[in-house]
Amino acid sequence: MSDGAAVLGPDGLARCPWGGLAAASAEDYRVYHDTEWGRPVHGDDALYERICLEAFQSGLSWLTVLRRREGFRAAFAGFSIEKVAAFTPADEERLLADPGIIRNRAKITAAVENARAAERLGEGELDALVWSFAPAAGRPVPRTSADVPAITAESTALAKDLKKRGFRFVGPTTAYALMQACGLVDDHLADCHVRG
């Protein structure tokens, strides 16, 4: 596993190293890796959810976010852009007291502001905007984790565009993680059973 190549999981399937860990606590990672990560996500609310979750993950383990995902969905009205955009300062205080989510004031405020920014775009526009930054086909297939970038020209451009439109907590690294999670890029390793 130290070379960053695909690893065999307990079920005998090859996975990206982060999705094939043997520890019992890694089951959440395996399910996410096998069923969601790298698969195309469309729809404004669905993409808004992923933007929020990637922002909340910043500086933390993705496992921390995964294990609180249902709490986030409950706290943020199912990530309905329309509903979250209407949140008041009292709602933000309620969120700061919610043990089911990551209680970080700056990230909570960013999630509310990002809903307002998404709402200003208009229906279907967040989806169109995010997907307009999908890189052209023909990228090399990563063979090891070392072949997977943390940022790209496209993620830098996406972050810049989102910030210009009022989005927060969307730097180039977060934007690239969003691109990976939502299937704009397929960074499953060549030998990973999910690839393609």
PDB file of C-alpha atoms in Angstrom:
ATOM      1  CA  MET A   1       0.000   0.000   0.000  1.00  0.00           C
ATOM      2  CA  SER A   2       2.949   2.333   0.589  1.00  0.00           C
ATOM      3  CA  ASP A   3       3.553   2.707  -3.142  1.00  0.00           C
ATOM      4  CA  GLY A   4       0.057   4.171  -3.643  1.00  0.00           C
ATOM      5  CA  ALA A   5      -1.107   1.353  -5.928  1.00  0.00           C
ATOM      6  CA  ALA A   6      -4.551  -0.217  -5.755  1.00  0.00           C
ATOM      7  CA  VAL A   7      -4.991  -2.562  -2.783  1.00  0.00           C
ATOM      8  CA  LEU A   8      -7.097  -5.651  -2.266  1.00  0.00           C
ATOM      9  CA  GLY A   9      -9.929  -5.115   0.170  1.00  0.00           C
ATOM     10  CA  PRO A  10     -11.200  -7.765   2.597  1.00  0.00           C
ATOM     11  CA  ASP A  11     -13.643  -8.835  -0.132  1.00  0.00           C
ATOM     12  CA  GLY A  12     -10.807  -9.473  -2.617  1.00  0.00           C
ATOM     13  CA  LEU A  13     -11.635  -6.481  -4.847  1.00  0.00           C
ATOM     14  CA  ALA A  14      -8.899  -4.034  -5.858  1.00  0.00           C
ATOM     15  CA  ARG A  15      -9.572  -0.454  -4.799  1.00  0.00           C
ATOM     16  CA  CYS A  16      -7.853   2.892  -4.544  1.00  0.00           C
ATOM     17  CA  PRO A  17      -5.747   2.773  -1.348  1.00  0.00           C
ATOM     18  CA  TRP A  18      -8.080   5.039   0.647  1.00  0.00           C
ATOM     19  CA  GLY A  19     -11.106   2.874  -0.260  1.00  0.00           C
ATOM     20  CA  GLY A  20      -9.504  -0.507   0.339  1.00  0.00           C
ATOM     21  CA  LEU A  21      -8.366  -0.189   3.919  1.00  0.00           C
ATOM     22  CA  ALA A  22      -8.800  -3.311   6.019  1.00  0.00           C
ATOM     23  CA  ALA A  23      -9.778  -1.572   9.263  1.00  0.00           C
ATOM     24  CA  ALA A  24     -13.383  -2.026  10.335  1.00  0.00           C
ATOM     25  CA  SER A  25     -13.736   1.764  10.528  1.00  0.00           C
ATOM     26  CA  ALA A  26     -12.966   1.901   6.812  1.00  0.00           C
ATOM     27  CA  GLU A  27     -16.326   0.369   5.815  1.00  0.00           C
ATOM     28  CA  ASP A  28     -17.719   3.893   5.420  1.00  0.00           C
ATOM     29  CA  TYR A  29     -14.849   4.675   3.039  1.00  0.00           C
ATOM     30  CA  ARG A  30     -15.404   1.453   1.066  1.00  0.00           C
ATOM     31  CA  VAL A  31     -19.114   2.109   0.558  1.00  0.00           C
ATOM     32  CA  TYR A  32     -18.496   5.731  -0.454  1.00  0.00           C
ATOM     33  CA  HIS A  33     -15.642   4.712  -2.770  1.00  0.00           C
ATOM     34  CA  ASP A  34     -17.609   1.924  -4.437  1.00  0.00           C
ATOM     35  CA  THR A  35     -20.990   3.642  -4.807  1.00  0.00           C
ATOM     36  CA  GLU A  36     -20.447   7.401  -5.035  1.00  0.00           C
ATOM     37  CA  TRP A  37     -16.952   8.792  -5.485  1.00  0.00           C
ATOM     38  CA  GLY A  38     -16.176   9.545  -9.105  1.00  0.00           C
ATOM     39  CA  ARG A  39     -19.717   8.934 -10.352  1.00  0.00           C
ATOM     40  CA  PRO A  40     -21.410  11.817 -12.181  1.00  0.00           C
ATOM     41  CA  VAL A  41     -23.553  14.032  -9.956  1.00  0.00           C
ATOM     42  CA  HIS A  42     -26.037  16.438 -11.516  1.00  0.00           C
ATOM     43  CA  GLY A  43     -28.655  18.777 -10.116  1.00  0.00           C
ATOM     44  CA  ASP A  44     -28.197  22.078  -8.347  1.00  0.00           C
ATOM     45  CA  ASP A  45     -29.136  20.845  -4.861  1.00  0.00           C
ATOM     46  CA  ALA A  46     -26.979  17.705  -5.201  1.00  0.00           C
ATOM     47  CA  LEU A  47     -23.963  19.750  -6.285  1.00  0.00           C
ATOM     48  CA  TYR A  48     -24.632  22.335  -3.576  1.00  0.00           C
ATOM     49  CA  GLU A  49     -24.554  19.497  -1.012  1.00  0.00           C
ATOM     50  CA  ARG A  50     -21.189  18.302  -2.327  1.00  0.00           C
ATOM     51  CA  ILE A  51     -19.769  21.854  -2.289  1.00  0.00           C
ATOM     52  CA  CYS A  52     -20.859  22.189   1.344  1.00  0.00           C
ATOM     53  CA  LEU A  53     -19.512  18.816   2.412  1.00  0.00           C
ATOM     54  CA  GLU A  54     -16.150  19.412   0.728  1.00  0.00           C
ATOM     55  CA  ALA A  55     -15.923  22.789   2.483  1.00  0.00           C
ATOM     56  CA  PHE A  56     -16.780  21.256   5.869  1.00  0.00           C
ATOM     57  CA  GLN A  57     -14.123  18.595   5.255  1.00  0.00           C
ATOM     58  CA  SER A  58     -11.393  21.196   4.794  1.00  0.00           C
ATOM     59  CA  GLY A  59      -8.724  20.468   7.409  1.00  0.00           C
ATOM     60  CA  LEU A  60     -10.502  17.339   8.650  1.00  0.00           C
ATOM     61  CA  SER A  61     -10.788  13.683   7.741  1.00  0.00           C
ATOM     62  CA  TRP A  62     -13.380  12.844   5.087  1.00  0.00           C
ATOM     63  CA  LEU A  63     -14.544  10.096   7.454  1.00  0.00           C
ATOM     64  CA  THR A  64     -15.582  12.801   9.918  1.00  0.00           C
ATOM     65  CA  VAL A  65     -17.876  14.278   7.266  1.00  0.00           C
ATOM     66  CA  LEU A  66     -19.203  10.930   6.024  1.00  0.00           C
ATOM     67  CA  ARG A  67     -20.248   9.903   9.512  1.00  0.00           C
ATOM     68  CA  ARG A  68     -22.149  13.164   9.978  1.00  0.00           C
ATOM     69  CA  ARG A  69     -23.706  13.277   6.535  1.00  0.00           C
ATOM     70  CA  GLU A  70     -27.255  12.502   7.646  1.00  0.00           C
ATOM     71  CA  GLY A  71     -26.889  15.080  10.408  1.00  0.00           C
ATOM     72  CA  PHE A  72     -25.817  17.633   7.808  1.00  0.00           C
ATOM     73  CA  ARG A  73     -28.791  16.758   5.626  1.00  0.00           C
ATOM     74  CA  ALA A  74     -31.199  17.215   8.523  1.00  0.00           C
ATOM     75  CA  ALA A  75     -29.571  20.445   9.706  1.00  0.00           C
ATOM     76  CA  PHE A  76     -29.390  21.985   6.216  1.00  0.00           C
ATOM     77  CA  ALA A  77     -32.938  21.150   5.050  1.00  0.00           C
ATOM     78  CA  GLY A  78     -31.801  18.355   2.755  1.00  0.00           C
ATOM     79  CA  PHE A  79     -29.407  20.836   1.118  1.00  0.00           C
ATOM     80  CA  SER A  80     -32.287  22.587  -0.599  1.00  0.00           C
ATOM     81  CA  ILE A  81     -30.707  25.732  -2.008  1.00  0.00           C
ATOM     82  CA  GLU A  82     -33.987  27.621  -1.701  1.00  0.00           C
ATOM     83  CA  LYS A  83     -34.493  26.677   1.952  1.00  0.00           C
ATOM     84  CA  VAL A  84     -30.908  27.254   3.091  1.00  0.00           C
ATOM     85  CA  ALA A  85     -30.740  30.602   1.264  1.00  0.00           C
ATOM     86  CA  ALA A  86     -33.604  31.721   3.518  1.00  0.00           C
ATOM     87  CA  PHE A  87     -31.780  30.787   6.746  1.00  0.00           C
ATOM     88  CA  THR A  88     -31.559  33.600   9.276  1.00  0.00           C
ATOM     89  CA  PRO A  89     -28.884  34.418  11.876  1.00  0.00           C
ATOM     90  CA  ALA A  90     -31.043  32.432  14.327  1.00  0.00           C
ATOM     91  CA  ASP A  91     -30.723  29.397  12.045  1.00  0.00           C
ATOM     92  CA  GLU A  92     -26.956  29.816  12.029  1.00  0.00           C
ATOM     93  CA  GLU A  93     -26.953  29.887  15.837  1.00  0.00           C
ATOM     94  CA  ARG A  94     -29.112  26.732  15.835  1.00  0.00           C
ATOM     95  CA  LEU A  95     -26.543  25.060  13.569  1.00  0.00           C
ATOM     96  CA  LEU A  96     -23.692  26.056  15.865  1.00  0.00           C
ATOM     97  CA  ALA A  97     -25.434  24.129  18.655  1.00  0.00           C
ATOM     98  CA  ASP A  98     -26.150  21.035  16.532  1.00  0.00           C
ATOM     99  CA  PRO A  99     -23.933  18.096  17.622  1.00  0.00           C
ATOM    100  CA  GLY A 100     -24.857  16.205  14.423  1.00  0.00           C
ATOM    101  CA  ILE A 101     -22.675  18.443  12.259  1.00  0.00           C
ATOM    102  CA  ILE A 102     -19.252  20.071  12.315  1.00  0.00           C
ATOM    103  CA  ARG A 103     -19.846  23.242  14.326  1.00  0.00           C
ATOM    104  CA  ASN A 104     -17.527  25.730  12.686  1.00  0.00           C
ATOM    105  CA  ARG A 105     -18.992  29.236  12.398  1.00  0.00           C
ATOM    106  CA  ALA A 106     -17.065  30.214   9.262  1.00  0.00           C
ATOM    107  CA  LYS A 107     -18.072  27.016   7.446  1.00  0.00           C
ATOM    108  CA  ILE A 108     -21.713  27.287   8.518  1.00  0.00           C
ATOM    109  CA  THR A 109     -21.856  30.892   7.334  1.00  0.00           C
ATOM    110  CA  ALA A 110     -20.186  29.872   4.074  1.00  0.00           C
ATOM    111  CA  ALA A 111     -22.796  27.138   3.516  1.00  0.00           C
ATOM    112  CA  VAL A 112     -25.615  29.674   3.912  1.00  0.00           C
ATOM    113  CA  GLU A 113     -23.877  32.245   1.708  1.00  0.00           C
ATOM    114  CA  ASN A 114     -23.156  29.567  -0.893  1.00  0.00           C
ATOM    115  CA  ALA A 115     -26.875  28.739  -1.023  1.00  0.00           C
ATOM    116  CA  ARG A 116     -27.607  32.404  -1.688  1.00  0.00           C
ATOM    117  CA  ALA A 117     -24.919  32.527  -4.381  1.00  0.00           C
ATOM    118  CA  ALA A 118     -26.358  29.376  -5.999  1.00  0.00           C
ATOM    119  CA  GLU A 119     -29.859  30.838  -5.862  1.00  0.00           C
ATOM    120  CA  ARG A 120     -28.673  33.994  -7.644  1.00  0.00           C
ATOM    121  CA  LEU A 121     -27.400  31.822 -10.489  1.00  0.00           C
ATOM    122  CA  GLY A 122     -30.890  30.569 -11.309  1.00  0.00           C
ATOM    123  CA  GLU A 123     -32.297  27.084 -11.726  1.00  0.00           C
ATOM    124  CA  GLY A 124     -29.961  24.637 -13.460  1.00  0.00           C
ATOM    125  CA  GLU A 125     -27.112  27.119 -13.590  1.00  0.00           C
ATOM    126  CA  LEU A 126     -24.997  25.692 -10.769  1.00  0.00           C
ATOM    127  CA  ASP A 127     -24.997  22.331 -12.539  1.00  0.00           C
ATOM    128  CA  ALA A 128     -24.098  23.951 -15.867  1.00  0.00           C
ATOM    129  CA  LEU A 129     -21.399  26.086 -14.260  1.00  0.00           C
ATOM    130  CA  VAL A 130     -19.672  23.257 -12.374  1.00  0.00           C
ATOM    131  CA  TRP A 131     -19.782  20.861 -15.320  1.00  0.00           C
ATOM    132  CA  SER A 132     -18.420  23.503 -17.704  1.00  0.00           C
ATOM    133  CA  PHE A 133     -15.062  22.987 -15.953  1.00  0.00           C
ATOM    134  CA  ALA A 134     -14.862  19.238 -16.606  1.00  0.00           C
ATOM    135  CA  PRO A 135     -11.517  18.596 -18.278  1.00  0.00           C
ATOM    136  CA  ALA A 136     -11.364  17.327 -21.833  1.00  0.00           C
ATOM    137  CA  ALA A 137     -11.319  13.574 -22.324  1.00  0.00           C
ATOM    138  CA  GLY A 138      -8.001  11.855 -22.712  1.00  0.00           C
ATOM    139  CA  ARG A 139      -6.422  12.495 -19.324  1.00  0.00           C
ATOM    140  CA  PRO A 140      -3.919   9.804 -18.376  1.00  0.00           C
ATOM    141  CA  VAL A 141      -5.389   7.105 -16.150  1.00  0.00           C
ATOM    142  CA  PRO A 142      -3.681   7.234 -12.733  1.00  0.00           C
ATOM    143  CA  ARG A 143      -1.796   4.063 -11.839  1.00  0.00           C
ATOM    144  CA  THR A 144      -0.842   5.100  -8.287  1.00  0.00           C
ATOM    145  CA  SER A 145      -1.944   7.761  -5.831  1.00  0.00           C
ATOM    146  CA  ALA A 146       1.126   9.775  -6.816  1.00  0.00           C
ATOM    147  CA  ASP A 147      -0.442  10.222 -10.271  1.00  0.00           C
ATOM    148  CA  VAL A 148      -3.510  11.967  -8.799  1.00  0.00           C
ATOM    149  CA  PRO A 149      -3.122  15.747  -8.548  1.00  0.00           C
ATOM    150  CA  ALA A 150      -4.373  17.875  -5.656  1.00  0.00           C
ATOM    151  CA  ILE A 151      -5.205  20.790  -7.960  1.00  0.00           C
ATOM    152  CA  THR A 152      -5.429  21.307 -11.699  1.00  0.00           C
ATOM    153  CA  ALA A 153      -5.828  24.239 -14.038  1.00  0.00           C
ATOM    154  CA  GLU A 154      -9.533  23.370 -14.237  1.00  0.00           C
ATOM    155  CA  SER A 155     -10.008  23.260 -10.455  1.00  0.00           C
ATOM    156  CA  THR A 156      -8.193  26.554 -10.097  1.00  0.00           C
ATOM    157  CA  ALA A 157     -10.446  28.105 -12.740  1.00  0.00           C
ATOM    158  CA  LEU A 158     -13.585  26.611 -11.133  1.00  0.00           C
ATOM    159  CA  ALA A 159     -12.597  27.954  -7.702  1.00  0.00           C
ATOM    160  CA  LYS A 160     -11.932  31.393  -9.165  1.00  0.00           C
ATOM    161  CA  ASP A 161     -15.282  31.448 -10.974  1.00  0.00           C
ATOM    162  CA  LEU A 162     -17.223  30.277  -7.919  1.00  0.00           C
ATOM    163  CA  LYS A 163     -15.525  32.891  -5.725  1.00  0.00           C
ATOM    164  CA  LYS A 164     -16.314  35.590  -8.272  1.00  0.00           C
ATOM    165  CA  ARG A 165     -19.973  34.599  -7.925  1.00  0.00           C
ATOM    166  CA  GLY A 166     -19.921  34.852  -4.129  1.00  0.00           C
ATOM    167  CA  PHE A 167     -19.107  31.276  -3.093  1.00  0.00           C
ATOM    168  CA  ARG A 168     -16.831  30.769  -0.086  1.00  0.00           C
ATOM    169  CA  PHE A 169     -14.549  27.948   1.102  1.00  0.00           C
ATOM    170  CA  VAL A 170     -13.968  26.862  -2.497  1.00  0.00           C
ATOM    171  CA  GLY A 171     -10.228  27.044  -3.104  1.00  0.00           C
ATOM    172  CA  PRO A 172      -8.515  25.065  -5.893  1.00  0.00           C
ATOM    173  CA  THR A 173      -7.926  21.987  -3.706  1.00  0.00           C
ATOM    174  CA  THR A 174     -11.539  21.908  -2.487  1.00  0.00           C
ATOM    175  CA  ALA A 175     -12.716  22.470  -6.070  1.00  0.00           C
ATOM    176  CA  TYR A 176     -10.618  19.523  -7.251  1.00  0.00           C
ATOM    177  CA  ALA A 177     -11.998  17.294  -4.487  1.00  0.00           C
ATOM    178  CA  LEU A 178     -15.470  18.348  -5.676  1.00  0.00           C
ATOM    179  CA  MET A 179     -14.556  17.449  -9.247  1.00  0.00           C
ATOM    180  CA  GLN A 180     -13.373  14.016  -8.098  1.00  0.00           C
ATOM    181  CA  ALA A 181     -16.391  13.368  -5.894  1.00  0.00           C
ATOM    182  CA  CYS A 182     -18.898  14.443  -8.566  1.00  0.00           C
ATOM    183  CA  GLY A 183     -17.374  12.558 -11.474  1.00  0.00           C
ATOM    184  CA  LEU A 184     -16.021  15.492 -13.476  1.00  0.00           C
ATOM    185  CA  VAL A 185     -12.793  13.509 -13.356  1.00  0.00           C
ATOM    186  CA  ASP A 186     -12.295   9.780 -12.814  1.00  0.00           C
ATOM    187  CA  ASP A 187      -9.372   9.393 -10.442  1.00  0.00           C
ATOM    188  CA  HIS A 188     -10.024   5.764  -9.598  1.00  0.00           C
ATOM    189  CA  LEU A 189      -6.708   4.036 -10.178  1.00  0.00           C
ATOM    190  CA  ALA A 190      -6.219   1.881 -13.267  1.00  0.00           C
ATOM    191  CA  ASP A 191      -6.446  -1.367 -11.298  1.00  0.00           C
ATOM    192  CA  CYS A 192      -9.401  -0.263  -9.135  1.00  0.00           C
ATOM    193  CA  HIS A 193     -12.509  -2.397  -9.713  1.00  0.00           C
ATOM    194  CA  VAL A 194     -14.687   0.747  -9.902  1.00  0.00           C
ATOM    195  CA  ARG A 195     -12.645   2.337 -12.724  1.00  0.00           C
ATOM    196  CA  GLY A 196     -14.739   3.125 -15.788  1.00  0.00           C
TER     197      GLY A 196
END
